[in-house]
Amino acid sequence: MQTIPPSKYPRSPYVAKREMLDDGFSQGWGFHFPPSESYWVDCHVHLRGCGDFAQVTDTINRWFHQAEAYRLGRVVCFVEDDALFDICGAITSVDPRFSWFYWPSHEGDLKTVERALRCGAVGLKLHNHLAMEGVFDPSVWESPRWQDIFACLNQYGAAVNWHVTQRVAYSPYHGGGDNAYWSVGRPRGVAYTNQDLLEQFLRIAQDYPHVSMIGAHQLYLSNARLRELFDAYPNVFVDTSVGYFLRWADTLEEADRDSYRSFLIDYGDRVLFGSDTMLMPQSIEPYLLESWKCHIRFLSALKLPFDTLQMIAHGNAERLMGLPTGNEARKYSTRP
């Protein structure tokens, strides 16, 4: 059997155990098995179009009917309608596959945020797209109203998933349009930049150190810039959605894989698995699943060490959001 350096091509830790157990009877069997995720916690899922308990549960069940075969263990959904708070709280209490964030408007309301947290929300979803489009000025996030909301989150030790910035130019690889949001705001006179929005996000992160600030889509920053932010701001994290994406017929160039592997081995405790999946009633279809699998394919292609992979797949989300651990997807006869 050829020996491959574990630093570059890691193996499942159970391969080594077979070398010793049962007097080495199964030594060499399955030696090629790489580390695999125990299960995924998807921290970036949109829930839309659901109006009652039955619609929410049916939509979640339909999604897991497909994605559970790929070891999806839990979704953290973004809920915008405060009429769903009690419903989502009730589902959370009986379904270990479901958790949720409240997505308030930029106007914000402390009492509604507090009610969401009491009903079981594990954090807030915030989005700057309307600021980029010129609907509101981002200074609102530093207004007294939002200072009170962030102080509340700080007291709870809650999490925030925040779409802070937005890449420019087309991104057809994952289906991204040209200058999304900014193309609307610039003609309206919007003058602030991605850098301005990032700096505001970092100021708020620094002011509220007990709030886990999760930048959606890697904040649209390079690994080099993320290293700098992670070193300077211990409560800043990112999710893998959109950028950590590998289409069905593609492989990574070795240099690209090594660059990401090095970054994630160093900062694996700062990255959460997320997909930006949109779940709506009657809209769970194969296309949705194939897009979701592209995020898994990317991480699998990196050949990450076992412990790093578990942190990204589920451990970081569980730690930051106070979620129960060990929520493994059911195992079918296909043994995915």
mmCIF file with all atom_site columns, N, CA, C and O in Angstrom, residues 246-292:
data_model
loop_
_atom_site.group_PDB
_atom_site.id
_atom_site.type_symbol
_atom_site.label_atom_id
_atom_site.label_alt_id
_atom_site.label_comp_id
_atom_site.label_asym_id
_atom_site.label_entity_id
_atom_site.label_seq_id
_atom_site.pdbx_PDB_ins_code
_atom_site.Cartn_x
_atom_site.Cartn_y
_atom_site.Cartn_z
_atom_site.occupancy
_atom_site.B_iso_or_equiv
_atom_site.pdbx_formal_charge
_atom_site.auth_seq_id
_atom_site.auth_comp_id
_atom_site.auth_asym_id
_atom_site.auth_atom_id
_atom_site.pdbx_PDB_model_num
ATOM 1   N N  . LEU A 1 246 ? -18.347 24.780 -6.172  1.00 0.00 ? 246 LEU A N  1
ATOM 2   C CA . LEU A 1 246 ? -17.680 24.038 -7.239  1.00 0.00 ? 246 LEU A CA 1
ATOM 3   C C  . LEU A 1 246 ? -18.738 23.298 -8.047  1.00 0.00 ? 246 LEU A C  1
ATOM 4   O O  . LEU A 1 246 ? -19.421 22.418 -7.519  1.00 0.00 ? 246 LEU A O  1
ATOM 5   N N  . ARG A 1 247 ? -18.868 23.654 -9.317  1.00 0.00 ? 247 ARG A N  1
ATOM 6   C CA . ARG A 1 247 ? -19.915 23.070 -10.152 1.00 0.00 ? 247 ARG A CA 1
ATOM 7   C C  . ARG A 1 247 ? -19.634 21.598 -10.434 1.00 0.00 ? 247 ARG A C  1
ATOM 8   O O  . ARG A 1 247 ? -18.531 21.102 -10.297 1.00 0.00 ? 247 ARG A O  1
ATOM 9   N N  . TRP A 1 248 ? -20.686 20.915 -10.881 1.00 0.00 ? 248 TRP A N  1
ATOM 10  C CA . TRP A 1 248 ? -20.721 19.452 -10.939 1.00 0.00 ? 248 TRP A CA 1
ATOM 11  C C  . TRP A 1 248 ? -19.598 18.839 -11.759 1.00 0.00 ? 248 TRP A C  1
ATOM 12  O O  . TRP A 1 248 ? -19.121 17.751 -11.441 1.00 0.00 ? 248 TRP A O  1
ATOM 13  N N  . ALA A 1 249 ? -19.126 19.490 -12.807 1.00 0.00 ? 249 ALA A N  1
ATOM 14  C CA . ALA A 1 249 ? -18.118 18.881 -13.682 1.00 0.00 ? 249 ALA A CA 1
ATOM 15  C C  . ALA A 1 249 ? -16.709 19.386 -13.420 1.00 0.00 ? 249 ALA A C  1
ATOM 16  O O  . ALA A 1 249 ? -15.779 19.025 -14.126 1.00 0.00 ? 249 ALA A O  1
ATOM 17  N N  . ASP A 1 250 ? -16.531 20.210 -12.385 1.00 0.00 ? 250 ASP A N  1
ATOM 18  C CA . ASP A 1 250 ? -15.258 20.895 -12.179 1.00 0.00 ? 250 ASP A CA 1
ATOM 19  C C  . ASP A 1 250 ? -14.430 20.277 -11.054 1.00 0.00 ? 250 ASP A C  1
ATOM 20  O O  . ASP A 1 250 ? -14.958 19.634 -10.144 1.00 0.00 ? 250 ASP A O  1
ATOM 21  N N  . THR A 1 251 ? -13.140 20.514 -11.148 1.00 0.00 ? 251 THR A N  1
ATOM 22  C CA . THR A 1 251 ? -12.208 20.181 -10.077 1.00 0.00 ? 251 THR A CA 1
ATOM 23  C C  . THR A 1 251 ? -11.384 21.426 -9.771  1.00 0.00 ? 251 THR A C  1
ATOM 24  O O  . THR A 1 251 ? -11.328 22.357 -10.570 1.00 0.00 ? 251 THR A O  1
ATOM 25  N N  . LEU A 1 252 ? -10.745 21.430 -8.629  1.00 0.00 ? 252 LEU A N  1
ATOM 26  C CA . LEU A 1 252 ? -9.901  22.565 -8.259  1.00 0.00 ? 252 LEU A CA 1
ATOM 27  C C  . LEU A 1 252 ? -8.483  22.368 -8.758  1.00 0.00 ? 252 LEU A C  1
ATOM 28  O O  . LEU A 1 252 ? -7.939  21.255 -8.705  1.00 0.00 ? 252 LEU A O  1
ATOM 29  N N  . GLU A 1 253 ? -7.875  23.452 -9.228  1.00 0.00 ? 253 GLU A N  1
ATOM 30  C CA . GLU A 1 253 ? -6.447  23.415 -9.508  1.00 0.00 ? 253 GLU A CA 1
ATOM 31  C C  . GLU A 1 253 ? -5.701  23.170 -8.199  1.00 0.00 ? 253 GLU A C  1
ATOM 32  O O  . GLU A 1 253 ? -6.107  23.639 -7.140  1.00 0.00 ? 253 GLU A O  1
ATOM 33  N N  . GLU A 1 254 ? -4.603  22.443 -8.281  1.00 0.00 ? 254 GLU A N  1
ATOM 34  C CA . GLU A 1 254 ? -3.886  22.061 -7.065  1.00 0.00 ? 254 GLU A CA 1
ATOM 35  C C  . GLU A 1 254 ? -3.461  23.278 -6.251  1.00 0.00 ? 254 GLU A C  1
ATOM 36  O O  . GLU A 1 254 ? -3.589  23.298 -5.018  1.00 0.00 ? 254 GLU A O  1
ATOM 37  N N  . ALA A 1 255 ? -2.974  24.328 -6.925  1.00 0.00 ? 255 ALA A N  1
ATOM 38  C CA . ALA A 1 255 ? -2.537  25.522 -6.196  1.00 0.00 ? 255 ALA A CA 1
ATOM 39  C C  . ALA A 1 255 ? -3.712  26.195 -5.492  1.00 0.00 ? 255 ALA A C  1
ATOM 40  O O  . ALA A 1 255 ? -3.574  26.696 -4.365  1.00 0.00 ? 255 ALA A O  1
ATOM 41  N N  . ASP A 1 256 ? -4.875  26.210 -6.143  1.00 0.00 ? 256 ASP A N  1
ATOM 42  C CA . ASP A 1 256 ? -6.052  26.809 -5.520  1.00 0.00 ? 256 ASP A CA 1
ATOM 43  C C  . ASP A 1 256 ? -6.493  25.993 -4.308  1.00 0.00 ? 256 ASP A C  1
ATOM 44  O O  . ASP A 1 256 ? -6.835  26.550 -3.260  1.00 0.00 ? 256 ASP A O  1
ATOM 45  N N  . ARG A 1 257 ? -6.483  24.664 -4.458  1.00 0.00 ? 257 ARG A N  1
ATOM 46  C CA . ARG A 1 257 ? -6.873  23.803 -3.342  1.00 0.00 ? 257 ARG A CA 1
ATOM 47  C C  . ARG A 1 257 ? -5.916  24.007 -2.170  1.00 0.00 ? 257 ARG A C  1
ATOM 48  O O  . ARG A 1 257 ? -6.348  24.133 -1.024  1.00 0.00 ? 257 ARG A O  1
ATOM 49  N N  . ASP A 1 258 ? -4.627  24.056 -2.449  1.00 0.00 ? 258 ASP A N  1
ATOM 50  C CA . ASP A 1 258 ? -3.651  24.213 -1.372  1.00 0.00 ? 258 ASP A CA 1
ATOM 51  C C  . ASP A 1 258 ? -3.809  25.558 -0.663  1.00 0.00 ? 258 ASP A C  1
ATOM 52  O O  . ASP A 1 258 ? -3.633  25.657 0.558   1.00 0.00 ? 258 ASP A O  1
ATOM 53  N N  . SER A 1 259 ? -4.157  26.601 -1.428  1.00 0.00 ? 259 SER A N  1
ATOM 54  C CA . SER A 1 259 ? -4.335  27.920 -0.831  1.00 0.00 ? 259 SER A CA 1
ATOM 55  C C  . SER A 1 259 ? -5.516  27.919 0.131   1.00 0.00 ? 259 SER A C  1
ATOM 56  O O  . SER A 1 259 ? -5.408  28.414 1.269   1.00 0.00 ? 259 SER A O  1
ATOM 57  N N  . TYR A 1 260 ? -6.636  27.358 -0.289  1.00 0.00 ? 260 TYR A N  1
ATOM 58  C CA . TYR A 1 260 ? -7.801  27.289 0.590   1.00 0.00 ? 260 TYR A CA 1
ATOM 59  C C  . TYR A 1 260 ? -7.550  26.358 1.773   1.00 0.00 ? 260 TYR A C  1
ATOM 60  O O  . TYR A 1 260 ? -7.965  26.645 2.898   1.00 0.00 ? 260 TYR A O  1
ATOM 61  N N  . ARG A 1 261 ? -6.882  25.230 1.521   1.00 0.00 ? 261 ARG A N  1
ATOM 62  C CA . ARG A 1 261 ? -6.607  24.292 2.621   1.00 0.00 ? 261 ARG A CA 1
ATOM 63  C C  . ARG A 1 261 ? -5.774  24.964 3.696   1.00 0.00 ? 261 ARG A C  1
ATOM 64  O O  . ARG A 1 261 ? -6.058  24.840 4.894   1.00 0.00 ? 261 ARG A O  1
ATOM 65  N N  . SER A 1 262 ? -4.743  25.678 3.280   1.00 0.00 ? 262 SER A N  1
ATOM 66  C CA . SER A 1 262 ? -3.879  26.346 4.246   1.00 0.00 ? 262 SER A CA 1
ATOM 67  C C  . SER A 1 262 ? -4.666  27.361 5.070   1.00 0.00 ? 262 SER A C  1
ATOM 68  O O  . SER A 1 262 ? -4.531  27.428 6.303   1.00 0.00 ? 262 SER A O  1
ATOM 69  N N  . PHE A 1 263 ? -5.505  28.118 4.389   1.00 0.00 ? 263 PHE A N  1
ATOM 70  C CA . PHE A 1 263 ? -6.315  29.121 5.087   1.00 0.00 ? 263 PHE A CA 1
ATOM 71  C C  . PHE A 1 263 ? -7.260  28.469 6.088   1.00 0.00 ? 263 PHE A C  1
ATOM 72  O O  . PHE A 1 263 ? -7.366  28.904 7.248   1.00 0.00 ? 263 PHE A O  1
ATOM 73  N N  . LEU A 1 264 ? -7.947  27.409 5.678   1.00 0.00 ? 264 LEU A N  1
ATOM 74  C CA . LEU A 1 264 ? -8.944  26.792 6.550   1.00 0.00 ? 264 LEU A CA 1
ATOM 75  C C  . LEU A 1 264 ? -8.303  25.983 7.665   1.00 0.00 ? 264 LEU A C  1
ATOM 76  O O  . LEU A 1 264 ? -8.885  25.868 8.753   1.00 0.00 ? 264 LEU A O  1
ATOM 77  N N  . ILE A 1 265 ? -7.161  25.419 7.449   1.00 0.00 ? 265 ILE A N  1
ATOM 78  C CA . ILE A 1 265 ? -6.466  24.736 8.542   1.00 0.00 ? 265 ILE A CA 1
ATOM 79  C C  . ILE A 1 265 ? -6.083  25.756 9.623   1.00 0.00 ? 265 ILE A C  1
ATOM 80  O O  . ILE A 1 265 ? -6.159  25.473 10.826  1.00 0.00 ? 265 ILE A O  1
ATOM 81  N N  . ASP A 1 266 ? -5.710  26.957 9.189   1.00 0.00 ? 266 ASP A N  1
ATOM 82  C CA . ASP A 1 266 ? -5.344  28.001 10.146  1.00 0.00 ? 266 ASP A CA 1
ATOM 83  C C  . ASP A 1 266 ? -6.563  28.638 10.817  1.00 0.00 ? 266 ASP A C  1
ATOM 84  O O  . ASP A 1 266 ? -6.504  29.015 11.989  1.00 0.00 ? 266 ASP A O  1
ATOM 85  N N  . TYR A 1 267 ? -7.658  28.772 10.068  1.00 0.00 ? 267 TYR A N  1
ATOM 86  C CA . TYR A 1 267 ? -8.812  29.523 10.562  1.00 0.00 ? 267 TYR A CA 1
ATOM 87  C C  . TYR A 1 267 ? -10.109 28.731 10.442  1.00 0.00 ? 267 TYR A C  1
ATOM 88  O O  . TYR A 1 267 ? -11.190 29.320 10.293  1.00 0.00 ? 267 TYR A O  1
ATOM 89  N N  . GLY A 1 268 ? -10.034 27.435 10.544  1.00 0.00 ? 268 GLY A N  1
ATOM 90  C CA . GLY A 1 268 ? -11.223 26.604 10.427  1.00 0.00 ? 268 GLY A CA 1
ATOM 91  C C  . GLY A 1 268 ? -12.270 26.870 11.482  1.00 0.00 ? 268 GLY A C  1
ATOM 92  O O  . GLY A 1 268 ? -13.456 26.586 11.269  1.00 0.00 ? 268 GLY A O  1
ATOM 93  N N  . ASP A 1 269 ? -11.872 27.449 12.608  1.00 0.00 ? 269 ASP A N  1
ATOM 94  C CA . ASP A 1 269 ? -12.839 27.750 13.669  1.00 0.00 ? 269 ASP A CA 1
ATOM 95  C C  . ASP A 1 269 ? -13.586 29.060 13.424  1.00 0.00 ? 269 ASP A C  1
ATOM 96  O O  . ASP A 1 269 ? -14.418 29.461 14.238  1.00 0.00 ? 269 ASP A O  1
ATOM 97  N N  . ARG A 1 270 ? -13.341 29.707 12.282  1.00 0.00 ? 270 ARG A N  1
ATOM 98  C CA . ARG A 1 270 ? -13.980 30.992 11.976  1.00 0.00 ? 270 ARG A CA 1
ATOM 99  C C  . ARG A 1 270 ? -14.894 30.913 10.752  1.00 0.00 ? 270 ARG A C  1
ATOM 100 O O  . ARG A 1 270 ? -15.416 31.944 10.319  1.00 0.00 ? 270 ARG A O  1
ATOM 101 N N  . VAL A 1 271 ? -15.090 29.714 10.221  1.00 0.00 ? 271 VAL A N  1
ATOM 102 C CA . VAL A 1 271 ? -15.847 29.540 8.980   1.00 0.00 ? 271 VAL A CA 1
ATOM 103 C C  . VAL A 1 271 ? -16.992 28.564 9.214   1.00 0.00 ? 271 VAL A C  1
ATOM 104 O O  . VAL A 1 271 ? -16.786 27.479 9.761   1.00 0.00 ? 271 VAL A O  1
ATOM 105 N N  . LEU A 1 272 ? -18.201 28.949 8.789   1.00 0.00 ? 272 LEU A N  1
ATOM 106 C CA . LEU A 1 272 ? -19.395 28.127 8.974   1.00 0.00 ? 272 LEU A CA 1
ATOM 107 C C  . LEU A 1 272 ? -19.958 27.721 7.615   1.00 0.00 ? 272 LEU A C  1
ATOM 108 O O  . LEU A 1 272 ? -19.997 28.533 6.692   1.00 0.00 ? 272 LEU A O  1
ATOM 109 N N  . PHE A 1 273 ? -20.425 26.490 7.520   1.00 0.00 ? 273 PHE A N  1
ATOM 110 C CA . PHE A 1 273 ? -21.056 26.038 6.291   1.00 0.00 ? 273 PHE A CA 1
ATOM 111 C C  . PHE A 1 273 ? -22.388 26.752 6.086   1.00 0.00 ? 273 PHE A C  1
ATOM 112 O O  . PHE A 1 273 ? -23.234 26.810 6.978   1.00 0.00 ? 273 PHE A O  1
ATOM 113 N N  . GLY A 1 274 ? -22.571 27.297 4.897   1.00 0.00 ? 274 GLY A N  1
ATOM 114 C CA . GLY A 1 274 ? -23.831 27.937 4.532   1.00 0.00 ? 274 GLY A CA 1
ATOM 115 C C  . GLY A 1 274 ? -24.010 27.868 3.034   1.00 0.00 ? 274 GLY A C  1
ATOM 116 O O  . GLY A 1 274 ? -23.027 27.788 2.281   1.00 0.00 ? 274 GLY A O  1
ATOM 117 N N  . SER A 1 275 ? -25.247 27.908 2.580   1.00 0.00 ? 275 SER A N  1
ATOM 118 C CA . SER A 1 275 ? -25.504 27.691 1.153   1.00 0.00 ? 275 SER A CA 1
ATOM 119 C C  . SER A 1 275 ? -26.338 28.774 0.485   1.00 0.00 ? 275 SER A C  1
ATOM 120 O O  . SER A 1 275 ? -26.418 28.812 -0.741  1.00 0.00 ? 275 SER A O  1
ATOM 121 N N  . ASP A 1 276 ? -27.014 29.653 1.247   1.00 0.00 ? 276 ASP A N  1
ATOM 122 C CA . ASP A 1 276 ? -27.906 30.659 0.669   1.00 0.00 ? 276 ASP A CA 1
ATOM 123 C C  . ASP A 1 276 ? -29.074 30.015 -0.079  1.00 0.00 ? 276 ASP A C  1
ATOM 124 O O  . ASP A 1 276 ? -29.580 30.564 -1.057  1.00 0.00 ? 276 ASP A O  1
ATOM 125 N N  . THR A 1 277 ? -29.494 28.852 0.375   1.00 0.00 ? 277 THR A N  1
ATOM 126 C CA . THR A 1 277 ? -30.605 28.148 -0.255  1.00 0.00 ? 277 THR A CA 1
ATOM 127 C C  . THR A 1 277 ? -31.927 28.856 0.043   1.00 0.00 ? 277 THR A C  1
ATOM 128 O O  . THR A 1 277 ? -32.134 29.344 1.147   1.00 0.00 ? 277 THR A O  1
ATOM 129 N N  . MET A 1 278 ? -32.811 28.894 -0.948  1.00 0.00 ? 278 MET A N  1
ATOM 130 C CA . MET A 1 278 ? -34.128 29.492 -0.790  1.00 0.00 ? 278 MET A CA 1
ATOM 131 C C  . MET A 1 278 ? -35.175 28.387 -0.707  1.00 0.00 ? 278 MET A C  1
ATOM 132 O O  . MET A 1 278 ? -35.409 27.664 -1.681  1.00 0.00 ? 278 MET A O  1
ATOM 133 N N  . LEU A 1 279 ? -35.807 28.237 0.459   1.00 0.00 ? 279 LEU A N  1
ATOM 134 C CA . LEU A 1 279 ? -36.837 27.226 0.650   1.00 0.00 ? 279 LEU A CA 1
ATOM 135 C C  . LEU A 1 279 ? -38.212 27.893 0.622   1.00 0.00 ? 279 LEU A C  1
ATOM 136 O O  . LEU A 1 279 ? -38.491 28.791 1.411   1.00 0.00 ? 279 LEU A O  1
ATOM 137 N N  . MET A 1 280 ? -39.045 27.441 -0.290  1.00 0.00 ? 280 MET A N  1
ATOM 138 C CA . MET A 1 280 ? -40.406 27.946 -0.417  1.00 0.00 ? 280 MET A CA 1
ATOM 139 C C  . MET A 1 280 ? -41.349 26.776 -0.653  1.00 0.00 ? 280 MET A C  1
ATOM 140 O O  . MET A 1 280 ? -40.947 25.754 -1.212  1.00 0.00 ? 280 MET A O  1
ATOM 141 N N  . PRO A 1 281 ? -42.610 26.896 -0.237  1.00 0.00 ? 281 PRO A N  1
ATOM 142 C CA . PRO A 1 281 ? -43.562 25.810 -0.467  1.00 0.00 ? 281 PRO A CA 1
ATOM 143 C C  . PRO A 1 281 ? -43.645 25.450 -1.955  1.00 0.00 ? 281 PRO A C  1
ATOM 144 O O  . PRO A 1 281 ? -43.663 26.323 -2.815  1.00 0.00 ? 281 PRO A O  1
ATOM 145 N N  . GLN A 1 282 ? -43.679 24.181 -2.235  1.00 0.00 ? 282 GLN A N  1
ATOM 146 C CA . GLN A 1 282 ? -43.822 23.661 -3.598  1.00 0.00 ? 282 GLN A CA 1
ATOM 147 C C  . GLN A 1 282 ? -42.661 24.028 -4.510  1.00 0.00 ? 282 GLN A C  1
ATOM 148 O O  . GLN A 1 282 ? -42.785 23.929 -5.737  1.00 0.00 ? 282 GLN A O  1
ATOM 149 N N  . SER A 1 283 ? -41.526 24.456 -3.935  1.00 0.00 ? 283 SER A N  1
ATOM 150 C CA . SER A 1 283 ? -40.391 24.850 -4.783  1.00 0.00 ? 283 SER A CA 1
ATOM 151 C C  . SER A 1 283 ? -39.137 24.045 -4.465  1.00 0.00 ? 283 SER A C  1
ATOM 152 O O  . SER A 1 283 ? -38.027 24.480 -4.759  1.00 0.00 ? 283 SER A O  1
ATOM 153 N N  . ILE A 1 284 ? -39.313 22.895 -3.848  1.00 0.00 ? 284 ILE A N  1
ATOM 154 C CA . ILE A 1 284 ? -38.166 22.030 -3.553  1.00 0.00 ? 284 ILE A CA 1
ATOM 155 C C  . ILE A 1 284 ? -37.990 21.103 -4.759  1.00 0.00 ? 284 ILE A C  1
ATOM 156 O O  . ILE A 1 284 ? -38.734 20.142 -4.944  1.00 0.00 ? 284 ILE A O  1
ATOM 157 N N  . GLU A 1 285 ? -37.014 21.410 -5.582  1.00 0.00 ? 285 GLU A N  1
ATOM 158 C CA . GLU A 1 285 ? -36.858 20.702 -6.848  1.00 0.00 ? 285 GLU A CA 1
ATOM 159 C C  . GLU A 1 285 ? -35.404 20.306 -7.051  1.00 0.00 ? 285 GLU A C  1
ATOM 160 O O  . GLU A 1 285 ? -34.506 20.777 -6.323  1.00 0.00 ? 285 GLU A O  1
ATOM 161 N N  . PRO A 1 286 ? -35.111 19.435 -8.025  1.00 0.00 ? 286 PRO A N  1
ATOM 162 C CA . PRO A 1 286 ? -33.730 18.963 -8.233  1.00 0.00 ? 286 PRO A CA 1
ATOM 163 C C  . PRO A 1 286 ? -32.720 20.087 -8.446  1.00 0.00 ? 286 PRO A C  1
ATOM 164 O O  . PRO A 1 286 ? -31.577 19.986 -8.003  1.00 0.00 ? 286 PRO A O  1
ATOM 165 N N  . TYR A 1 287 ? -33.118 21.154 -9.124  1.00 0.00 ? 287 TYR A N  1
ATOM 166 C CA . TYR A 1 287 ? -32.186 22.255 -9.359  1.00 0.00 ? 287 TYR A CA 1
ATOM 167 C C  . TYR A 1 287 ? -31.656 22.812 -8.039  1.00 0.00 ? 287 TYR A C  1
ATOM 168 O O  . TYR A 1 287 ? -30.471 23.128 -7.900  1.00 0.00 ? 287 TYR A O  1
ATOM 169 N N  . LEU A 1 288 ? -32.546 22.948 -7.062  1.00 0.00 ? 288 LEU A N  1
ATOM 170 C CA . LEU A 1 288 ? -32.165 23.472 -5.754  1.00 0.00 ? 288 LEU A CA 1
ATOM 171 C C  . LEU A 1 288 ? -31.138 22.559 -5.087  1.00 0.00 ? 288 LEU A C  1
ATOM 172 O O  . LEU A 1 288 ? -30.142 23.020 -4.517  1.00 0.00 ? 288 LEU A O  1
ATOM 173 N N  . LEU A 1 289 ? -31.377 21.267 -5.163  1.00 0.00 ? 289 LEU A N  1
ATOM 174 C CA . LEU A 1 289 ? -30.455 20.315 -4.555  1.00 0.00 ? 289 LEU A CA 1
ATOM 175 C C  . LEU A 1 289 ? -29.091 20.347 -5.230  1.00 0.00 ? 289 LEU A C  1
ATOM 176 O O  . LEU A 1 289 ? -28.056 20.313 -4.554  1.00 0.00 ? 289 LEU A O  1
ATOM 177 N N  . GLU A 1 290 ? -29.070 20.426 -6.552  1.00 0.00 ? 290 GLU A N  1
ATOM 178 C CA . GLU A 1 290 ? -27.794 20.442 -7.272  1.00 0.00 ? 290 GLU A CA 1
ATOM 179 C C  . GLU A 1 290 ? -26.976 21.675 -6.903  1.00 0.00 ? 290 GLU A C  1
ATOM 180 O O  . GLU A 1 290 ? -25.754 21.600 -6.761  1.00 0.00 ? 290 GLU A O  1
ATOM 181 N N  . SER A 1 291 ? -27.634 22.811 -6.753  1.00 0.00 ? 291 SER A N  1
ATOM 182 C CA . SER A 1 291 ? -26.920 24.017 -6.346  1.00 0.00 ? 291 SER A CA 1
ATOM 183 C C  . SER A 1 291 ? -26.364 23.860 -4.936  1.00 0.00 ? 291 SER A C  1
ATOM 184 O O  . SER A 1 291 ? -25.223 24.247 -4.652  1.00 0.00 ? 291 SER A O  1
ATOM 185 N N  . TRP A 1 292 ? -27.165 23.296 -4.042  1.00 0.00 ? 292 TRP A N  1
ATOM 186 C CA . TRP A 1 292 ? -26.715 23.080 -2.666  1.00 0.00 ? 292 TRP A CA 1
ATOM 187 C C  . TRP A 1 292 ? -25.496 22.150 -2.622  1.00 0.00 ? 292 TRP A C  1
ATOM 188 O O  . TRP A 1 292 ? -24.540 22.391 -1.891  1.00 0.00 ? 292 TRP A O  1
#
